[in-house]
């Protein structure tokens, strides 16, 4: 599962909270899976349903929390997630990104992101956009008004009703990874000779790093 | 040019800078557990790739393992989905020839306890693991970072991480800690001060008199929770204590290698005039035991403090979830369970401190369950050797087998809905320790004292 796009048009699901942690995005009981897919029905499980979920369950039988933003009719299909400060903090579980994508989110906008989550997004093609508090506040209004926004990754700009709302920053390599759907491991392996040479030097400088168990 | 400890570790491992400015950072050690690795191994297989350097990898199952009936090995895992994940780790390690301390191995344990204990973690190394608490290993003057599963696959395949350099933050804790105030209180104080996003984009070097006087195990507790302050890496400079700790462990260098290593390790400290983008000072002498009251590790108060007003949406959510009211004191919180364990506080020193508090006393009738989960099989064996297990059992604690256990409650050790727990773990997020469970992060001494009293008390009044 990998997104690969340069332009996205969508409505916004507003999640008005700071410090949304990855334990909330996908609770631990679902991390037992050895796959990357199938997490969508359990995204925000504890907030979304009124009971405790477990892996492999038929979620259509469960009672939903009608107040939670993902369950409100007016935000159904709104595939841009909007949140506040320090989104994705806590556990390094990449399952958080897989569940957001499996649910259908294409972009996550927040005032700030935790480092590991932010990295994990790019590895899968989920676009994280960091914006100022002022713009975030505007976007919460736009979300309520159910307006569409256009996210132009190529030109790094967000447009609403024909007007430029803001520009956003993104690391050029990461941008390319999403635009081109690049195989990062393949790219790194192009430097195999450099890695091998480094390794030889390091094994001379610090041979103990390369030792196996050393009882002697 | 003068360098910080982080700069030195970075420079010693930067393989190449790519056109886009990112680096390939060489990884000396890669620690693997069952939860974040299966998809990475699967990815390797699909792309027809092999691990770059087998001996760089060490694995152990920790998140899913039950803490009872351990002698039954895999058969003791009643949850079939969890069992599949543990057997998948077995299979992947066997297929590639990766050393694993499996569920029946006496060296099995929490990956962040096992690494330093075995000498797998050594000063000057770069260490990664698909677990955010990898920051723990920074206590031994290593550059250690948590990574996601795609990065696990990348490190397996290339022995490198694609990385951009972090900024440097210095957190200096000066003075002398009062009796009863512990490394856990120090690390909670840092998070309370800078917030859970305060360290985002930084590597934090902890220094100052308090850190210098702190044991290596205590420094691990401090670095463990760098991630709760937002920092991917926490670090402490190399010193005599580090050397004493790392010598004579199964994987540590011996003979000439050791002499060569020591000469290099002595460089593992920030130069005197090194530049930090941010510097924080904390007066260690004024610190008190801490208790987290809310659902974020920054929602912390002193043991004699009061729960704050609901001045923001986040605080009001947290108060509601925790079923607490502004103005309440920690001692007003009705506790149901006690958990002593996790990669933050499950080492022998933690268990000694807790045992000292409970020795000859009984767990309060108000506490439904109190458990001690040692960090590894070797910690457990050492504790048994010292008779600590008996101290706990006689007091009414349950003595369990090693693993992550109730820190994230992936195994059967969980809080019931609405229950409050005094926990030596690292995260008090909603539902972290069980659906609807309410976590209070504290030190081992405070957790032990709470078990005896049935509510939070100031441990400073219990120790001389």
XYZ file of C-alpha atoms in Angstrom:
680
model
C 0.000 0.000 0.000
C 1.659 3.188 -1.146
C 0.244 6.530 -2.101
C 1.821 8.198 -5.059
C 0.413 11.519 -6.129
C 1.151 15.177 -6.647
C -2.272 16.681 -6.149
C -5.121 15.964 -3.817
C -8.578 17.486 -3.489
C -10.565 16.644 -0.410
C -12.571 17.772 2.576
C -11.165 17.949 6.095
C -11.861 15.839 9.170
C -11.032 18.087 12.149
C -9.598 16.351 15.230
C -9.290 19.158 17.711
C -6.688 17.820 20.130
C -3.054 18.317 21.033
C -0.722 15.349 21.600
C -2.721 12.732 19.693
C -0.532 9.718 20.450
C -0.036 6.590 18.364
C -1.647 4.496 21.123
C -4.879 6.377 20.316
C -4.402 6.130 16.558
C -4.129 2.348 16.779
C -4.385 0.662 20.197
C -1.918 -2.024 21.159
C -4.175 -5.080 20.785
C -4.126 -4.565 16.997
C -0.325 -4.515 16.789
C -0.255 -8.286 17.016
C -0.900 -8.491 13.291
C 2.049 -9.428 11.103
C 0.568 -7.563 8.117
C 0.539 -3.931 7.008
C -3.100 -3.860 5.969
C -6.480 -4.234 7.613
C -5.986 -1.659 10.394
C -8.518 0.894 9.051
C -11.595 -0.417 10.884
C -9.707 -0.016 14.174
C -8.256 3.442 13.574
C -8.895 5.491 16.766
C -10.643 2.397 18.107
C -11.130 3.511 21.709
C -12.543 6.895 20.663
C -14.581 5.591 17.767
C -16.494 2.750 19.426
C -18.212 2.442 22.771
C -16.711 -0.914 23.644
C -13.268 -2.444 23.722
C -12.201 -3.813 20.355
C -10.182 -6.904 19.622
C -8.379 -8.148 16.516
C -10.403 -10.012 13.913
C -13.738 -8.684 15.156
C -16.627 -7.739 12.842
C -16.798 -4.012 13.617
C -20.230 -3.593 12.001
C -21.723 -5.237 15.107
C -20.176 -2.675 17.442
C -21.839 0.325 18.984
C -20.214 3.526 17.745
C -19.491 6.741 19.649
C -21.679 9.153 17.667
C -19.863 12.199 19.042
C -16.483 11.158 17.668
C -15.474 13.098 14.609
C -14.988 10.069 12.328
C -18.568 9.017 13.008
C -20.202 12.342 12.175
C -22.029 12.195 8.888
C -20.827 15.548 7.671
C -17.206 14.390 7.765
C -17.716 11.037 6.054
C -15.295 10.732 3.170
C -13.316 13.774 4.299
C -9.868 12.313 3.682
C -7.634 15.103 4.977
C -7.062 14.741 8.725
C -6.484 17.968 10.644
C -5.106 18.097 14.175
C -3.094 20.331 16.493
C 0.225 20.168 18.315
C 2.565 17.127 18.527
C 0.456 14.754 16.431
C 1.678 11.138 16.425
C 3.668 11.317 19.648
C 4.590 8.251 21.672
C 5.212 4.783 20.337
C 7.161 4.328 17.091
C 4.530 1.903 15.737
C 4.274 2.401 11.965
C 0.899 0.715 12.314
C -0.393 4.228 13.095
C 0.411 5.357 9.555
C -0.863 2.096 8.051
C -4.188 2.489 9.853
C -4.677 6.124 8.798
C -4.023 5.096 5.191
C -6.082 1.932 5.373
C -8.999 4.026 6.631
C -8.577 6.300 3.624
C -6.723 9.375 4.835
C -4.424 10.819 2.164
C -2.986 13.806 4.032
C -2.501 14.715 7.704
C -2.197 18.386 8.597
C -1.077 19.444 12.066
C 0.575 22.285 13.885
C 3.483 19.967 14.684
C 4.373 16.288 14.436
C 6.417 13.921 16.565
C 9.653 12.950 14.772
C 9.199 9.210 14.347
C 5.602 9.463 13.145
C 6.579 12.181 10.681
C 9.300 9.920 9.239
C 6.989 6.939 9.094
C 4.476 8.924 7.009
C 6.913 9.469 4.159
C 7.955 5.824 4.097
C 4.400 4.976 3.091
C 3.352 7.992 1.089
C 1.026 9.571 3.640
C 1.688 13.300 3.290
C 2.167 15.133 6.621
C 1.908 18.916 6.390
C 3.000 21.162 9.222
C 1.355 24.593 9.339
C 1.217 27.584 11.669
C -1.378 27.876 14.403
C -3.046 30.704 12.494
C -3.565 28.598 9.351
C -4.613 25.584 11.409
C -7.353 27.702 13.003
C -8.537 28.770 9.536
C -8.575 25.143 8.403
C -10.758 24.162 11.358
C -13.308 26.719 10.080
C -13.011 25.410 6.533
C -13.566 21.871 7.831
C -16.774 22.898 9.588
C -17.984 24.581 6.405
C -17.369 21.299 4.560
C -15.352 23.094 1.886
C -12.857 21.241 -0.254
C -9.207 22.143 -0.218
C -6.679 21.483 -2.979
C -3.292 20.269 -1.841
C -0.725 20.798 -4.570
C 2.385 18.896 -3.497
C 4.345 19.769 -6.606
C 4.038 23.506 -5.930
C 3.727 23.122 -2.141
C 0.578 25.160 -1.858
C -2.907 24.708 -0.404
C -5.802 26.364 -2.205
C -9.392 26.833 -1.101
C -12.127 28.157 -3.427
C -9.544 29.379 -5.904
C -7.565 31.351 -3.330
C -4.131 30.411 -2.072
C -4.517 29.615 1.597
C -0.891 28.942 2.386
C 2.348 27.451 1.204
C 4.011 24.571 3.048
C 7.540 23.338 3.604
C 8.687 19.859 2.740
C 12.096 18.265 2.458
C 12.928 17.907 -1.270
C 13.924 14.251 -1.058
C 10.812 13.314 0.865
C 8.712 15.224 -1.613
C 10.320 13.271 -4.424
C 9.682 10.000 -2.590
C 5.958 10.746 -2.531
C 5.813 12.194 -6.044
C 7.715 9.325 -7.571
C 6.827 6.563 -5.128
C 10.576 5.853 -4.798
C 12.050 2.680 -3.356
C 14.226 4.144 -0.620
C 16.140 0.942 0.059
C 16.940 0.618 -3.643
C 18.231 4.194 -3.649
C 20.419 3.580 -0.609
C 21.805 0.382 -2.092
C 23.188 2.478 -4.944
C 25.705 3.574 -2.295
C 26.689 -0.030 -1.493
C 30.346 0.617 -2.294
C 30.432 3.597 0.064
C 28.804 1.542 2.800
C 31.266 -1.313 2.305
C 34.244 1.044 2.388
C 32.923 2.695 5.518
C 32.444 -0.694 7.111
C 36.024 -1.749 6.375
C 37.348 1.433 7.925
C 35.136 1.093 10.967
C 36.114 -2.539 11.473
C 39.768 -1.465 11.577
C 39.084 1.442 13.942
C 36.679 -0.403 16.220
C 37.006 -4.166 15.657
C 34.984 -4.984 18.779
C 31.870 -3.596 17.136
C 32.045 -6.445 14.656
C 32.885 -9.186 17.125
C 30.425 -11.896 17.891
C 29.811 -12.824 21.495
C 33.175 -12.578 23.153
C 33.600 -14.585 26.344
C 37.403 -14.665 26.075
C 35.792 22.944 15.719
C 34.379 21.889 19.051
C 31.701 19.238 19.058
C 28.950 17.914 21.245
C 28.822 14.223 22.125
C 26.010 13.856 19.594
C 28.109 15.582 16.891
C 30.997 13.183 17.552
C 28.789 10.099 17.355
C 27.141 11.424 14.211
C 30.449 12.261 12.494
C 31.866 8.828 13.320
C 28.955 7.120 11.565
C 28.032 9.390 8.648
C 28.775 7.287 5.549
C 27.843 9.772 2.883
C 25.806 12.898 2.383
C 23.367 12.665 -0.477
C 22.465 15.468 -2.845
C 19.294 16.229 -0.943
C 21.245 16.883 2.267
C 20.261 13.694 4.094
C 22.939 11.266 5.248
C 23.366 7.554 5.328
C 24.209 6.875 8.954
C 25.963 3.573 9.625
C 24.269 1.430 12.264
C 26.465 -0.695 14.533
C 23.686 -2.561 16.312
C 20.114 -3.337 15.481
C 17.842 -4.719 18.192
C 14.756 -6.592 17.096
C 11.520 -7.602 18.825
C 8.402 -9.349 17.623
C 5.966 -6.453 17.131
C 7.670 -4.084 14.699
C 9.784 -6.545 12.710
C 7.496 -9.042 10.866
C 6.469 -6.575 8.146
C 10.124 -5.578 7.691
C 11.258 -9.173 7.146
C 8.296 -9.667 4.821
C 9.379 -6.579 2.855
C 12.911 -7.966 2.498
C 11.565 -11.227 1.212
C 9.234 -9.577 -1.314
C 12.109 -7.508 -2.699
C 14.413 -10.535 -2.683
C 16.882 -8.833 -0.339
C 19.046 -10.185 2.487
C 20.215 -8.621 5.744
C 23.441 -6.679 5.189
C 25.347 -7.827 8.293
C 23.769 -10.625 10.308
C 25.944 -10.137 13.408
C 24.711 -6.565 13.850
C 21.296 -7.896 14.828
C 20.129 -9.255 18.183
C 16.527 -10.240 18.812
C 14.314 -11.087 21.767
C 10.532 -11.264 22.167
C 9.253 -8.898 24.854
C 5.997 -7.058 24.068
C 3.682 -10.054 23.718
C 5.156 -12.594 26.094
C 3.032 -13.624 29.058
C 4.544 -13.138 32.515
C 3.069 -16.341 33.912
C 3.559 -19.994 32.947
C 6.797 -19.095 31.211
C 8.108 -22.637 31.525
C 5.505 -23.578 28.912
C 7.303 -21.421 26.341
C 5.220 -20.733 23.246
C 2.462 -22.994 24.571
C 2.039 -20.563 27.448
C 0.799 -17.862 25.036
C -2.958 -18.331 25.027
C -3.617 -15.578 22.468
C -3.139 -17.225 19.067
C -2.532 -13.916 17.260
C 0.204 -12.997 19.747
C 1.696 -16.465 19.491
C 1.925 -16.163 15.711
C 3.872 -12.931 16.106
C 6.357 -14.536 18.506
C 6.796 -17.615 16.296
C 7.234 -15.326 13.281
C 10.206 -13.741 15.074
C 11.573 -17.242 15.761
C 11.178 -18.155 12.094
C 12.731 -14.951 10.780
C 15.737 -15.232 13.103
C 16.273 -18.877 12.181
C 15.949 -18.185 8.484
C 18.597 -15.462 8.551
C 20.810 -16.834 11.319
C 20.132 -13.892 13.647
C 20.922 -14.457 17.332
C 17.723 -14.515 19.351
C 17.210 -14.858 23.087
C 13.930 -16.676 22.666
C 11.024 -17.068 25.036
C 12.719 -19.930 26.917
C 16.223 -18.406 27.000
C 17.350 -17.178 30.423
C 18.678 -14.029 28.735
C 15.257 -13.120 27.249
C 13.819 -9.839 28.427
C 12.881 -6.322 27.466
C 15.114 -5.453 24.536
C 16.330 -2.239 26.228
C 17.309 -4.114 29.370
C 18.921 -7.008 27.497
C 21.130 -4.876 25.192
C 23.172 -3.148 27.917
C 23.119 -6.237 30.135
C 24.770 -8.377 27.448
C 27.298 -5.732 26.408
C 25.543 -5.616 23.048
C 25.201 -1.898 23.743
C 28.640 -0.315 23.950
C 29.847 3.289 24.130
C 30.378 5.028 20.826
C 27.935 2.849 18.930
C 24.914 3.738 16.865
C 21.969 1.606 17.921
C 18.475 1.423 16.495
C 15.401 -0.632 17.257
C 11.802 -0.515 16.109
C 10.818 0.855 19.477
C 10.746 4.452 20.602
C 12.392 3.696 23.959
C 15.660 2.845 22.223
C 16.766 6.220 23.603
C 17.538 4.229 26.801
C 20.885 3.053 25.411
C 22.136 6.646 25.143
C 22.992 6.374 28.845
C 26.095 4.470 27.726
C 27.287 7.297 25.455
C 25.734 5.764 22.353
C 23.589 7.352 19.681
C 20.444 5.276 20.053
C 17.146 5.975 18.332
C 13.754 4.430 17.875
C 12.696 3.780 14.285
C 9.592 2.701 12.376
C 9.131 -0.619 10.600
C 10.117 0.727 7.149
C 13.343 1.906 8.737
C 13.807 -1.525 10.349
C 13.645 -2.987 6.843
C 16.034 -0.304 5.559
C 18.576 -1.007 8.311
C 18.312 -4.746 7.771
C 18.943 -4.296 4.051
C 21.587 -1.561 4.066
C 23.020 -1.361 7.636
C 22.271 2.340 7.367
C 19.560 4.764 8.330
C 18.587 7.692 6.111
C 18.909 10.542 8.584
C 19.107 14.268 8.942
C 21.162 15.669 11.739
C 19.272 16.565 14.907
C 19.810 19.763 16.861
C 21.633 19.662 20.202
C 19.917 20.311 23.517
C 21.705 20.286 26.843
C 19.711 19.499 29.955
C 21.821 20.210 32.997
C 20.592 18.940 36.342
C 22.700 20.399 39.097
C 22.811 20.098 42.862
C 22.069 16.984 44.848
C 18.891 14.926 44.904
C 17.076 14.554 48.228
C 16.756 11.059 49.666
C 13.753 9.372 48.093
C 14.019 11.419 44.887
C 15.125 9.162 42.049
C 16.135 9.214 38.370
C 12.485 8.666 37.403
C 11.544 11.873 39.192
C 14.371 13.659 37.374
C 13.230 12.537 33.935
C 9.586 13.380 34.732
C 10.739 16.815 35.916
C 12.455 17.418 32.575
C 9.279 16.486 30.663
C 7.182 18.633 32.993
C 9.495 21.555 32.249
C 9.939 21.319 28.461
C 6.729 19.472 27.533
C 6.206 16.386 25.381
C 7.139 18.281 22.219
C 9.963 20.284 23.824
C 12.644 17.976 22.483
C 11.192 17.425 19.002
C 14.027 17.608 16.480
C 16.711 17.437 19.186
C 19.087 14.967 20.736
C 19.157 15.695 24.464
C 22.426 15.392 26.355
C 21.778 15.053 30.076
C 24.560 16.418 32.229
C 25.296 18.185 35.497
C 26.190 17.015 38.966
C 23.042 14.923 39.419
C 23.732 12.906 36.255
C 27.436 12.529 37.077
C 26.527 11.106 40.485
C 23.827 8.876 39.067
C 24.339 5.154 38.448
C 24.288 3.823 34.888
C 20.927 2.191 35.564
C 19.568 5.541 36.729
C 20.927 7.226 33.603
C 19.108 4.611 31.532
C 15.866 5.579 33.258
C 16.514 9.232 32.422
C 17.442 8.597 28.756
C 14.565 6.121 28.362
C 12.069 8.948 28.681
C 13.864 11.402 26.370
C 11.276 10.294 23.823
C 8.468 11.408 26.149
C 10.087 14.842 25.964
C 9.880 14.549 22.161
C 13.583 13.779 21.609
C 14.471 10.744 19.533
C 17.770 10.367 21.365
C 18.981 10.969 24.916
C 22.683 10.860 25.755
C 25.062 10.874 28.701
C 28.831 11.319 28.384
C 31.213 8.418 29.005
C 32.898 8.285 32.408
C 34.381 5.831 34.903
C 30.940 4.518 35.765
C 30.224 3.739 32.129
C 33.468 1.797 31.845
C 32.796 -0.175 35.023
C 29.339 -1.020 33.730
C 30.290 -2.211 30.248
C 33.361 -4.305 31.139
C 33.142 -8.074 31.429
C 29.836 -8.537 29.702
C 29.347 -11.339 27.149
C 29.569 -9.072 24.093
C 31.966 -6.447 25.434
C 35.539 -6.270 24.141
C 38.320 -8.082 25.972
C 42.117 -7.816 26.035
C 43.692 -5.584 23.399
C 40.338 -4.694 21.941
C 39.272 -3.367 25.329
C 42.380 -1.180 25.633
C 41.781 0.186 22.137
C 38.133 0.767 22.961
C 38.837 2.578 26.227
C 41.159 5.001 24.474
C 38.359 5.904 22.055
C 35.587 5.915 24.634
C 37.332 8.609 26.663
C 36.589 11.008 23.803
C 32.855 10.427 24.182
C 31.909 13.688 25.816
C 30.989 17.136 24.580
C 33.881 19.536 24.171
C 33.859 22.283 26.763
C 32.934 25.019 24.321
C 30.585 22.907 22.207
C 27.494 24.720 21.023
C 24.020 23.595 21.992
C 21.046 25.189 20.260
C 19.103 24.943 23.516
C 20.155 24.693 27.148
C 17.882 23.874 30.065
C 18.844 24.065 33.735
C 17.106 22.184 36.488
C 17.931 22.524 40.159
C 18.151 18.902 41.290
C 18.218 19.855 44.977
C 14.711 21.259 44.797
C 13.146 18.243 43.059
C 10.437 16.266 44.827
C 8.940 12.870 43.992
C 6.658 13.235 40.981
C 3.286 11.753 40.051
C 1.621 12.035 36.664
C -2.069 12.817 37.042
C -3.229 13.060 33.380
C -3.013 11.352 29.994
C 0.237 12.859 28.724
C 3.651 12.445 30.386
C 3.896 16.234 30.749
C 0.862 16.239 33.056
C 2.990 15.804 36.142
C 2.842 17.260 39.651
C 4.923 17.002 42.820
C 3.794 14.432 45.352
C 2.570 17.318 47.547
C 1.171 19.298 44.615
C -2.413 19.726 43.419
C -4.111 18.778 40.183
C -4.438 21.879 37.955
C -7.530 23.671 36.672
C -8.995 22.622 33.324
C -7.472 25.628 31.572
C -7.347 24.006 28.114
C -9.240 21.457 26.059
C -6.447 18.902 26.572
C -6.430 19.345 30.337
C -10.185 19.070 30.513
C -10.185 15.870 28.398
C -7.501 14.439 30.676
C -9.357 15.318 33.893
C -12.493 13.696 32.538
C -10.722 10.538 31.379
C -8.848 10.203 34.672
C -11.999 11.017 36.679
C -10.106 13.579 38.756
C -10.922 17.106 39.867
C -8.750 20.223 39.989
C -7.387 20.832 43.480
C -7.128 17.148 44.369
C -3.815 15.917 45.725
C -2.034 12.700 44.640
C -2.920 11.210 48.047
C -6.645 11.640 47.185
C -6.378 9.284 44.187
C -7.865 5.863 44.862
C -5.437 3.264 43.533
C -6.391 -0.223 42.304
C -3.194 -1.705 40.922
C 0.577 -1.366 41.243
C 2.981 -2.150 38.402
C 6.729 -2.261 38.939
C 8.470 -3.007 35.643
C 9.017 -1.739 32.041
C 12.143 -0.642 30.156
C 12.094 2.487 32.331
C 12.303 0.814 35.739
C 12.815 -2.955 35.784
C 16.526 -3.256 36.399
C 18.045 -4.775 39.526
C 18.617 -1.379 41.122
C 14.935 -0.474 40.660
C 13.877 -3.740 42.261
C 16.271 -3.230 45.177
C 14.861 0.218 45.881
C 11.270 -1.009 45.729
C 12.072 -4.072 47.878
C 13.657 -1.862 50.498
C 10.405 0.092 50.802
C 8.151 -2.972 51.052
C 10.383 -5.183 53.197
C 8.503 -6.541 56.204
C 5.293 -4.719 55.232
C 2.078 -5.801 53.524
C 0.344 -4.542 50.405
C -2.751 -2.590 51.437
C -6.135 -4.360 51.284
C -7.312 -1.540 49.032
C -4.924 -2.635 46.260
C -6.477 -5.314 44.039
C -3.217 -6.434 42.492
C 0.454 -5.508 42.730
C 2.939 -7.038 40.308
C 6.687 -6.935 39.838
C 7.973 -7.768 36.365
C 11.779 -7.920 36.136
C 13.321 -6.577 32.938
C 15.098 -9.755 31.923
C 15.702 -13.344 32.924
C 19.091 -12.311 34.299
C 17.613 -9.460 36.352
C 15.107 -11.952 37.693
C 17.836 -14.441 38.573
C 19.882 -11.748 40.325
C 16.835 -10.643 42.299
C 16.104 -14.224 43.352
C 19.736 -14.634 44.376
C 19.367 -11.593 46.642
C 16.036 -12.798 47.992
C 14.148 -9.816 46.579
C 11.465 -12.019 45.046
C 10.644 -13.318 48.539
C 10.474 -9.792 49.937
C 7.883 -8.913 47.308
C 5.929 -12.152 47.573
C 5.783 -11.980 51.371
C 4.456 -8.437 51.108
C 1.691 -9.587 48.771
C 3.153 -8.717 45.356
C 3.036 -11.163 42.467
C 6.505 -11.994 41.125
C 6.335 -12.445 37.364
C 8.467 -13.529 34.395
C 10.256 -10.839 32.326
C 8.732 -8.773 29.514
C 7.082 -5.442 28.735
C 3.933 -6.606 30.495
C 1.577 -3.929 31.749
C 3.604 -1.030 30.365
C 1.629 -1.422 27.159
C -0.579 -4.346 28.081
C -0.252 -6.307 24.852
C -0.059 -9.453 26.950
C -2.723 -10.491 29.499
C -1.426 -8.056 32.187
C -3.934 -5.232 31.931
C -5.879 -2.707 33.949
C -9.638 -3.020 34.181
C -11.862 -0.203 32.960
C -11.658 2.788 35.274
C -8.872 1.356 37.413
C -6.050 3.595 38.623
C -2.517 2.229 38.618
C 0.697 3.477 40.203
C 3.086 2.448 37.470
C 6.841 2.686 36.991
C 6.350 2.677 33.206
C 6.711 5.569 30.776
C 3.350 6.405 29.177
C 0.067 7.403 30.742
C -1.871 7.650 27.455
C -5.553 6.762 27.447
C -6.006 3.004 27.508
C -2.262 2.366 27.400
C -2.347 -0.156 30.262
C -5.750 -1.562 29.382
C -9.036 -0.307 27.951
C -10.283 2.549 30.126
C -7.323 2.147 32.490
C -5.815 5.145 34.290
C -2.048 5.309 34.665
C 0.011 7.336 37.133
C 3.701 7.401 36.279
C 5.950 7.255 39.324
C 9.327 5.992 40.520
C 9.791 2.452 41.877
C 10.055 3.855 45.429
C 6.805 5.810 45.073
C 5.011 2.817 43.508
C 6.212 0.524 46.291
C 5.166 2.987 48.985
C 1.764 3.395 47.329
C 1.299 -0.388 47.359
C 1.828 -0.478 51.120
C -0.216 2.615 51.951
C -3.001 2.016 49.425
C -2.564 5.571 48.160
C 0.246 7.893 47.112
C 2.542 8.984 49.926
C 5.723 11.023 50.013
C 8.579 8.488 50.070
C 10.888 11.126 51.444
C 9.063 10.615 54.750
C 9.731 6.871 54.658
C 13.482 6.941 54.028
C 16.032 8.289 56.482
